[in-house]
Amino acid sequence: MAIKGAIVVDKEKCKGCGVCASVCPKQVIALSKNVNGKGYNYAEMVNGDCIGCASCGMVCPDGVITVYKAKV
Amino acid sequence: MFNEEIVKPENLVYKKTSVLTDAVMHYCPGCPHGTIHRIIAEVIDEMGIQDKTIGIAPVGCSVLAYNYFNVDFVEAAHGRAPALASAIQRLHPEHHTFTYQGDGDLAAIGTAETIHACNRGENIIIFFVNNAIYGMTGGQMAPTTLVGMKSATTPYGRRVDLNGWPLQITELVAQLPGTNFVTRQSASTPADVRKAKAAVRKAFENQAAKKGTQFVEFVSTCNSGWKMTPVAANEWMRQNMFPKYVLGDIKVEGEIVREYNPADSKVIRDLVSVK
Ligand SMILES: Cc1ncc(C[n+]2csc(CCOP(=O)(O)OP(=O)(O)O)c2C)c(N)n1
Ligand code: SF4
Ligand code: SF4
Ligand code: SF4
Ligand SMILES: [Mg+2]
């Protein structure tokens, strides 16, 4: 059995600060090439290595990350 | 998106607490005010005290904090939050009154209110966000600006002969008999967020037990004022702020647990310039 995680970023509220990406132990997050309605390059998952540790959620100043975790 | 199949309510492990509103915060991208708000709000949520908590907003970037917390809030005149909190907590002794203040608000214009509320041992919680600068007004020097640190009003770096020493207000209030719990925390890494949350919870619990003034500093950044990216500002804080503003408990259950030697602060550190 393995642990699988996923994050959902509220794209429109993300400010593209990059703090989440800087603490992710699995380098799952990067800022998108695309921008949201305010012109920010929002955070997104770039691979499936997420372990659902919620580190990103804990440091996101804007509280826009929701984290999921499951045993698969 | 990746791993979409596990995005289901039963697999939820972390989401924003409902003690924060859904309003988009006006803070700059990466500003720790948002993270610190959430730490406090999560503790209020976990302790189930939302309906008996009253916050006091300062003047400073967090002047609009009342828009983000789903609890009762009052806006204080600049620096006067501890005086207002004293009155509110005395009138509502079973409630949880906390102030939320920046270094300009708490350690410059509000120094008298801070010191006297702590000295009276008011049963309030003071949350102190030290980003070593006046963020809101454009990055002027604050009492807590480091020696050598550049700001709008110290463009060549803070000089002791001209601007005096950084004010160690947290160590100072620890000396007063009214303070019960005095601690210095931060919120840039998951580990620091966990520790800060434990400290915030302790402050609320001590307040419920009517132990006197609870003082929780958060060493913070102002990436806009420091003219750095949010991630670089966090790194700069760890490199330059933490040696001066040392994290950890200073006073616990009314006893000093970490002595402070003023001679330590006379060491003028070579700061990397704030570009
Ligand atoms: C009586 C009064 N004096 C001065 C000001 C201008 N002023 C607004 S915010 C501020 C300082 C803010 O710095 P700080 O408390 O560190 O908060 P930050 O924005 O850094 O979070 C000052 C001097 C004011 N609004 N009212
Ligand atoms: S920390 Fe939050 S606001 Fe900043 S980039 Fe990540 S998701 Fe966006
Ligand atoms: S939950 Fe953990 S592993 Fe997944 S993206 Fe966030 S920090 Fe990275
Ligand atoms: S000016 Fe500084 S303290 Fe104010 S919101 Fe921006 S980063 Fe935060
Ligand atoms: Mg400040």
Short mmCIF file of C-alpha atoms and ligand atoms in Angstrom, two decimals:
data_model
loop_
_atom_site.label_atom_id
_atom_site.label_comp_id
_atom_site.label_asym_id
_atom_site.label_seq_id
_atom_site.Cartn_x
_atom_site.Cartn_y
_atom_site.Cartn_z
CA MET A 1 0.00 0.00 0.00
CA ALA A 2 1.26 3.47 -0.88
CA ILE A 3 0.28 6.95 0.19
CA LYS A 4 -1.00 9.23 -2.51
CA GLY A 5 -1.74 12.91 -2.06
CA ALA A 6 -3.24 15.71 -4.07
CA ILE A 7 -3.68 19.43 -3.64
CA VAL A 8 -6.37 21.69 -4.99
CA VAL A 9 -5.33 25.32 -5.38
CA ASP A 10 -8.00 28.02 -5.56
CA LYS A 11 -6.48 29.44 -8.73
CA GLU A 12 -8.29 32.75 -8.67
CA LYS A 13 -7.26 33.50 -5.07
CA CYS A 14 -3.65 32.31 -5.40
CA LYS A 15 -1.14 35.17 -5.52
CA GLY A 16 1.72 33.19 -7.03
CA CYS A 17 4.06 33.90 -4.12
CA GLY A 18 5.83 30.55 -4.45
CA VAL A 19 6.10 29.94 -0.69
CA CYS A 20 4.25 26.61 -1.03
CA ALA A 21 6.66 25.36 -3.68
CA SER A 22 9.65 26.30 -1.51
CA VAL A 23 8.59 23.96 1.32
CA CYS A 24 7.24 20.96 -0.65
CA PRO A 25 9.44 17.95 0.19
CA LYS A 26 8.59 16.26 -3.12
CA GLN A 27 8.91 19.20 -5.55
CA VAL A 28 5.31 18.73 -6.58
CA ILE A 29 4.43 22.42 -6.97
CA ALA A 30 5.50 25.01 -9.52
CA LEU A 31 4.02 28.28 -10.66
CA SER A 32 2.01 27.94 -13.84
CA LYS A 33 2.98 29.61 -17.10
CA ASN A 34 -0.62 30.79 -17.18
CA VAL A 35 -1.99 33.61 -15.07
CA ASN A 36 -5.25 34.03 -13.18
CA GLY A 37 -7.70 36.93 -13.43
CA LYS A 38 -5.40 39.14 -11.36
CA GLY A 39 -2.35 38.35 -13.46
CA TYR A 40 -0.66 36.05 -10.96
CA ASN A 41 1.11 32.89 -12.05
CA TYR A 42 -0.83 30.51 -9.82
CA ALA A 43 0.57 27.40 -8.11
CA GLU A 44 -0.15 24.00 -9.61
CA MET A 45 0.88 20.34 -9.32
CA VAL A 46 3.52 19.40 -11.85
CA ASN A 47 3.81 15.69 -11.02
CA GLY A 48 2.03 12.93 -9.11
CA ASP A 49 4.57 12.59 -6.27
CA CYS A 50 2.42 14.36 -3.68
CA ILE A 51 2.29 12.55 -0.31
CA GLY A 52 -0.46 14.72 1.19
CA CYS A 53 1.81 16.05 3.97
CA ALA A 54 -0.01 19.43 3.96
CA SER A 55 3.25 21.37 4.34
CA CYS A 56 2.19 23.61 1.45
CA GLY A 57 -1.21 24.26 3.01
CA MET A 58 0.32 25.21 6.35
CA VAL A 59 2.53 27.94 4.91
CA CYS A 60 0.23 29.37 2.23
CA PRO A 61 -0.41 32.93 3.43
CA ASP A 62 -3.71 33.08 1.61
CA GLY A 63 -5.04 29.70 2.72
CA VAL A 64 -5.94 28.70 -0.80
CA ILE A 65 -4.58 25.14 -0.75
CA THR A 66 -6.76 22.15 0.14
CA VAL A 67 -4.95 18.85 0.67
CA TYR A 68 -6.15 15.27 0.19
CA LYS A 69 -4.47 12.01 1.08
CA ALA A 70 -5.37 8.35 0.52
CA LYS A 71 -3.87 4.91 0.84
CA VAL A 72 -3.92 3.27 -2.58
CA MET B 1 -4.13 17.86 -12.59
CA PHE B 2 -2.45 14.83 -10.99
CA ASN B 3 -3.99 12.25 -8.61
CA GLU B 4 -7.44 13.72 -9.23
CA GLU B 5 -9.11 10.43 -8.30
CA ILE B 6 -8.30 10.91 -4.58
CA VAL B 7 -9.86 14.39 -4.37
CA LYS B 8 -12.91 13.34 -2.33
CA PRO B 9 -14.30 14.58 0.99
CA GLU B 10 -13.27 11.39 2.82
CA ASN B 11 -9.61 11.97 1.89
CA LEU B 12 -9.49 15.60 3.04
CA VAL B 13 -6.51 16.32 5.33
CA TYR B 14 -6.19 20.11 5.25
CA LYS B 15 -8.36 23.05 4.35
CA LYS B 16 -8.71 26.68 5.41
CA THR B 17 -10.55 27.00 8.74
CA SER B 18 -14.02 28.56 8.74
CA VAL B 19 -12.85 30.92 11.52
CA LEU B 20 -11.34 32.86 8.60
CA THR B 21 -13.77 34.47 6.17
CA ASP B 22 -13.59 33.82 2.43
CA ALA B 23 -12.56 37.42 1.73
CA VAL B 24 -9.45 37.77 -0.43
CA MET B 25 -6.76 39.23 1.81
CA HIS B 26 -5.36 42.57 0.71
CA TYR B 27 -1.83 41.59 1.78
CA CYS B 28 1.02 41.44 -0.73
CA PRO B 29 1.75 38.00 -2.22
CA GLY B 30 3.67 35.92 0.35
CA CYS B 31 3.02 38.25 3.29
CA PRO B 32 3.19 36.31 6.59
CA HIS B 33 0.25 38.28 8.05
CA GLY B 34 -2.04 35.81 6.25
CA THR B 35 -0.26 32.75 7.64
CA ILE B 36 -0.26 34.20 11.16
CA HIS B 37 -3.97 35.02 10.91
CA ARG B 38 -4.62 31.40 9.96
CA ILE B 39 -2.55 29.99 12.84
CA ILE B 40 -4.58 32.04 15.32
CA ALA B 41 -7.87 31.18 13.60
CA GLU B 42 -7.09 27.45 13.58
CA VAL B 43 -6.48 27.50 17.34
CA ILE B 44 -9.75 29.38 17.93
CA ASP B 45 -11.48 26.76 15.78
CA GLU B 46 -9.86 23.78 17.53
CA MET B 47 -10.62 25.18 21.00
CA GLY B 48 -14.25 25.91 20.07
CA ILE B 49 -14.08 29.50 21.35
CA GLN B 50 -15.16 31.35 18.19
CA ASP B 51 -18.28 32.84 19.81
CA LYS B 52 -16.39 34.22 22.80
CA THR B 53 -13.28 35.61 21.15
CA ILE B 54 -12.78 39.33 20.52
CA GLY B 55 -9.90 40.60 18.40
CA ILE B 56 -8.42 44.09 18.33
CA ALA B 57 -7.01 45.26 15.00
CA PRO B 58 -4.09 47.71 14.90
CA VAL B 59 -3.03 50.44 12.55
CA GLY B 60 -0.57 48.97 10.08
CA CYS B 61 -0.95 46.53 7.22
CA SER B 62 -3.19 44.34 9.40
CA VAL B 63 -5.62 47.22 9.99
CA LEU B 64 -8.23 45.27 8.03
CA ALA B 65 -7.76 42.03 10.04
CA TYR B 66 -11.41 42.32 11.07
CA ASN B 67 -12.40 41.49 7.49
CA TYR B 68 -10.61 38.14 7.69
CA PHE B 69 -11.42 36.74 11.14
CA ASN B 70 -14.91 35.33 11.67
CA VAL B 71 -14.98 36.65 15.25
CA ASP B 72 -15.96 39.95 16.85
CA PHE B 73 -13.41 42.67 16.24
CA VAL B 74 -12.71 46.23 17.29
CA GLU B 75 -10.33 48.62 15.53
CA ALA B 76 -8.00 50.51 17.87
CA ALA B 77 -6.32 53.86 17.40
CA HIS B 78 -2.65 53.45 16.47
CA GLY B 79 -0.80 51.63 19.27
CA ARG B 80 -3.75 51.63 21.66
CA ALA B 81 -4.84 48.01 21.18
CA PRO B 82 -3.57 46.80 24.60
CA ALA B 83 -5.53 49.55 26.37
CA LEU B 84 -8.70 48.67 24.47
CA ALA B 85 -8.14 44.95 25.09
CA SER B 86 -7.66 45.62 28.81
CA ALA B 87 -11.05 47.30 29.02
CA ILE B 88 -12.85 44.67 26.94
CA GLN B 89 -11.35 41.73 28.83
CA ARG B 90 -12.23 43.33 32.20
CA LEU B 91 -15.82 43.78 31.05
CA HIS B 92 -16.00 40.27 29.59
CA PRO B 93 -13.73 38.19 31.83
CA GLU B 94 -14.94 34.88 30.40
CA HIS B 95 -14.11 35.91 26.85
CA HIS B 96 -10.81 35.74 24.97
CA THR B 97 -9.57 39.18 23.99
CA PHE B 98 -6.47 39.38 21.82
CA THR B 99 -4.61 42.17 20.09
CA TYR B 100 -2.85 41.78 16.77
CA GLN B 101 -0.13 44.40 16.28
CA GLY B 102 2.89 45.24 14.14
CA ASP B 103 6.24 46.48 15.43
CA GLY B 104 5.48 50.11 14.59
CA ASP B 105 2.12 49.90 16.33
CA LEU B 106 3.30 47.95 19.40
CA ALA B 107 6.90 49.06 19.88
CA ALA B 108 6.87 52.68 18.64
CA ILE B 109 3.66 54.71 18.98
CA GLY B 110 2.09 52.15 21.35
CA THR B 111 5.06 51.45 23.63
CA ALA B 112 3.39 52.95 26.70
CA GLU B 113 0.19 50.94 26.22
CA THR B 114 2.20 47.76 25.65
CA ILE B 115 4.39 48.17 28.73
CA HIS B 116 1.59 49.22 31.08
CA ALA B 117 -0.86 46.53 30.00
CA CYS B 118 1.90 43.93 30.50
CA ASN B 119 2.88 45.47 33.82
CA ARG B 120 -0.71 45.45 35.07
CA GLY B 121 -0.85 41.80 34.08
CA GLU B 122 -4.04 42.26 32.08
CA ASN B 123 -5.50 38.89 31.16
CA ILE B 124 -5.14 39.54 27.44
CA ILE B 125 -3.19 37.99 24.57
CA ILE B 126 -0.88 40.23 22.57
CA PHE B 127 0.13 38.92 19.15
CA PHE B 128 3.11 40.91 17.93
CA VAL B 129 4.14 40.68 14.27
CA ASN B 130 7.72 41.87 14.00
CA ASN B 131 8.74 42.46 10.39
CA ALA B 132 11.34 45.07 11.39
CA ILE B 133 9.73 47.78 9.29
CA TYR B 134 6.66 49.97 8.87
CA GLY B 135 5.11 47.93 6.09
CA MET B 136 1.92 49.88 5.52
CA THR B 137 3.42 53.32 5.10
CA GLY B 138 6.18 52.36 2.69
CA GLY B 139 8.96 50.62 4.56
CA GLN B 140 10.29 53.18 7.03
CA MET B 141 12.64 52.17 9.86
CA ALA B 142 10.91 50.65 12.89
CA PRO B 143 12.24 50.30 16.45
CA THR B 144 12.99 46.66 15.58
CA THR B 145 14.87 47.34 12.32
CA LEU B 146 18.22 45.56 12.49
CA VAL B 147 21.52 47.42 12.68
CA GLY B 148 22.71 47.80 9.10
CA MET B 149 19.29 47.03 7.65
CA LYS B 150 18.15 49.28 4.85
CA SER B 151 14.75 50.90 4.94
CA ALA B 152 13.11 53.92 3.28
CA THR B 153 14.39 56.15 6.10
CA THR B 154 17.75 54.38 6.57
CA PRO B 155 18.79 54.01 2.92
CA TYR B 156 22.40 53.25 3.91
CA GLY B 157 21.39 50.92 6.72
CA ARG B 158 20.40 51.57 10.35
CA ARG B 159 23.20 53.21 12.32
CA VAL B 160 23.41 52.94 16.08
CA ASP B 161 24.92 56.41 16.50
CA LEU B 162 22.04 57.94 14.58
CA ASN B 163 19.09 55.58 15.13
CA GLY B 164 19.85 53.74 18.36
CA TRP B 165 19.69 50.01 19.02
CA PRO B 166 16.91 47.70 17.86
CA LEU B 167 14.37 47.51 20.66
CA GLN B 168 14.10 44.05 22.23
CA ILE B 169 10.58 44.75 23.42
CA THR B 170 9.75 41.08 23.90
CA GLU B 171 12.67 40.53 26.27
CA LEU B 172 11.67 43.79 27.96
CA VAL B 173 8.06 42.80 28.69
CA ALA B 174 9.28 39.43 29.98
CA GLN B 175 10.90 41.36 32.85
CA LEU B 176 7.55 42.73 34.00
CA PRO B 177 5.74 40.85 36.77
CA GLY B 178 2.40 40.92 34.91
CA THR B 179 3.48 38.79 31.97
CA ASN B 180 2.85 35.07 32.39
CA PHE B 181 3.88 33.60 29.02
CA VAL B 182 6.29 35.33 26.64
CA THR B 183 7.45 33.53 23.53
CA ARG B 184 8.95 34.24 20.12
CA GLN B 185 7.79 32.24 17.12
CA SER B 186 7.82 32.39 13.33
CA ALA B 187 5.73 30.99 10.50
CA SER B 188 7.78 30.44 7.35
CA THR B 189 8.22 26.64 7.50
CA PRO B 190 5.76 23.86 8.36
CA ALA B 191 7.82 23.04 11.49
CA ASP B 192 7.72 26.66 12.66
CA VAL B 193 3.99 26.88 11.92
CA ARG B 194 3.38 23.81 14.12
CA LYS B 195 5.44 25.27 16.98
CA ALA B 196 3.76 28.65 16.64
CA LYS B 197 0.36 27.01 16.78
CA ALA B 198 1.26 25.19 19.99
CA ALA B 199 2.40 28.51 21.49
CA VAL B 200 -0.79 30.29 20.42
CA ARG B 201 -2.86 27.50 21.96
CA LYS B 202 -0.92 27.76 25.21
CA ALA B 203 -1.61 31.50 25.29
CA PHE B 204 -5.38 30.97 24.88
CA GLU B 205 -5.37 28.22 27.52
CA ASN B 206 -3.42 30.37 29.99
CA GLN B 207 -5.90 33.16 29.37
CA ALA B 208 -8.80 30.82 30.14
CA ALA B 209 -7.04 30.01 33.41
CA LYS B 210 -6.69 33.80 34.05
CA LYS B 211 -2.92 33.69 34.40
CA GLY B 212 -2.14 37.23 33.21
CA THR B 213 -0.66 38.72 30.08
CA GLN B 214 0.24 36.39 27.22
CA PHE B 215 2.74 37.82 24.73
CA VAL B 216 3.46 35.98 21.47
CA GLU B 217 5.87 37.52 18.99
CA PHE B 218 6.06 36.30 15.40
CA VAL B 219 9.32 37.13 13.67
CA SER B 220 8.08 37.98 10.21
CA THR B 221 8.94 39.49 6.85
CA CYS B 222 7.73 42.35 4.72
CA ASN B 223 8.86 41.25 1.31
CA SER B 224 7.54 44.41 -0.37
CA GLY B 225 9.23 46.70 2.13
CA TRP B 226 12.42 44.66 2.12
CA LYS B 227 12.30 44.65 -1.70
CA MET B 228 12.72 40.91 -2.07
CA THR B 229 10.69 38.03 -3.39
CA PRO B 230 8.62 36.28 -0.68
CA VAL B 231 10.85 33.20 -0.72
CA ALA B 232 14.06 35.28 -0.57
CA ALA B 233 12.60 37.37 2.27
CA ASN B 234 11.90 34.22 4.29
CA GLU B 235 15.49 33.11 3.78
CA TRP B 236 16.80 36.58 4.72
CA MET B 237 14.70 36.48 7.88
CA ARG B 238 16.15 33.13 8.90
CA GLN B 239 19.71 34.33 8.19
CA ASN B 240 19.52 37.81 9.71
CA MET B 241 16.52 38.16 12.01
CA PHE B 242 16.76 34.84 13.89
CA PRO B 243 20.28 35.47 15.34
CA LYS B 244 18.98 38.70 16.88
CA TYR B 245 15.36 37.73 17.54
CA VAL B 246 15.99 34.23 18.85
CA LEU B 247 13.00 31.90 18.59
CA GLY B 248 11.60 30.03 21.57
CA ASP B 249 10.02 30.62 24.96
CA ILE B 250 11.37 33.47 27.09
CA LYS B 251 9.00 33.25 30.05
CA VAL B 252 6.78 30.30 31.00
CA GLU B 253 4.32 30.19 33.93
CA GLY B 254 5.68 33.51 35.11
CA GLU B 255 9.30 32.31 35.24
CA ILE B 256 12.04 33.52 32.90
CA VAL B 257 13.34 30.47 31.05
CA ARG B 258 15.86 32.27 28.85
CA GLU B 259 17.96 35.05 30.31
CA TYR B 260 18.72 38.02 28.10
CA ASN B 261 22.08 39.74 28.14
CA PRO B 262 21.84 43.24 26.65
CA ALA B 263 25.52 42.98 25.77
CA ASP B 264 24.55 40.44 23.11
CA SER B 265 22.63 43.07 21.19
CA LYS B 266 25.66 45.34 21.06
CA VAL B 267 27.30 43.00 18.59
CA ILE B 268 26.90 44.87 15.34
CA ARG B 269 26.30 42.22 12.77
CA ASP B 270 27.40 42.62 9.20
CA LEU B 271 24.16 42.48 7.33
CA VAL B 272 23.86 41.60 3.73
CA SER B 273 22.41 44.70 2.18
CA VAL B 274 18.70 44.80 1.45
CA LYS B 275 18.59 45.39 -2.27
C1 LIG C 1 -1.48 58.53 14.77
C2 LIG C 1 -0.87 57.96 13.53
N1 LIG C 1 0.45 58.14 13.32
C3 LIG C 1 1.03 57.61 12.21
C4 LIG C 1 0.29 56.90 11.32
C5 LIG C 1 0.97 56.33 10.07
N2 LIG C 1 1.18 54.88 10.18
C6 LIG C 1 0.27 54.01 9.67
S1 LIG C 1 0.76 52.43 9.85
C7 LIG C 1 2.18 52.89 10.62
C8 LIG C 1 3.19 51.88 11.08
C9 LIG C 1 2.90 50.48 10.64
O1 LIG C 1 3.94 49.63 10.96
P1 LIG C 1 3.73 48.29 11.76
O2 LIG C 1 2.95 48.54 13.00
O3 LIG C 1 5.08 47.67 11.94
O4 LIG C 1 2.79 47.41 10.82
P2 LIG C 1 3.12 46.66 9.44
O5 LIG C 1 2.45 47.49 8.39
O6 LIG C 1 4.58 46.57 9.29
O7 LIG C 1 2.48 45.32 9.59
C10 LIG C 1 2.27 54.28 10.71
C11 LIG C 1 3.41 54.98 11.32
C12 LIG C 1 -1.09 56.73 11.58
N3 LIG C 1 -1.86 56.02 10.75
N4 LIG C 1 -1.64 57.26 12.69
S1 SF4 C 2 1.60 29.75 -1.14
FE1 SF4 C 2 -0.57 29.98 -1.64
S2 SF4 C 2 -0.76 32.00 -2.62
FE2 SF4 C 2 1.42 31.46 -2.61
S3 SF4 C 2 1.75 30.46 -4.61
FE3 SF4 C 2 1.30 28.83 -3.15
S4 SF4 C 2 -0.91 28.55 -3.31
FE4 SF4 C 2 -0.47 30.51 -4.25
S1 SF4 C 3 0.88 18.06 0.35
FE1 SF4 C 3 3.10 17.89 0.74
S2 SF4 C 3 3.88 16.69 -0.99
FE2 SF4 C 3 1.83 17.39 -1.58
S3 SF4 C 3 2.19 19.27 -2.71
FE3 SF4 C 3 1.83 19.87 -0.57
S4 SF4 C 3 3.88 19.97 0.35
FE4 SF4 C 3 4.08 18.83 -1.59
S1 SF4 C 4 3.70 45.89 2.83
FE1 SF4 C 4 4.80 44.24 3.88
S2 SF4 C 4 3.64 43.79 5.77
FE2 SF4 C 4 2.32 44.98 4.38
S3 SF4 C 4 1.13 43.46 3.23
FE3 SF4 C 4 2.92 43.96 2.00
S4 SF4 C 4 4.46 42.43 2.58
FE4 SF4 C 4 2.87 42.41 4.17
MG MG C 5 5.96 46.23 10.86
#
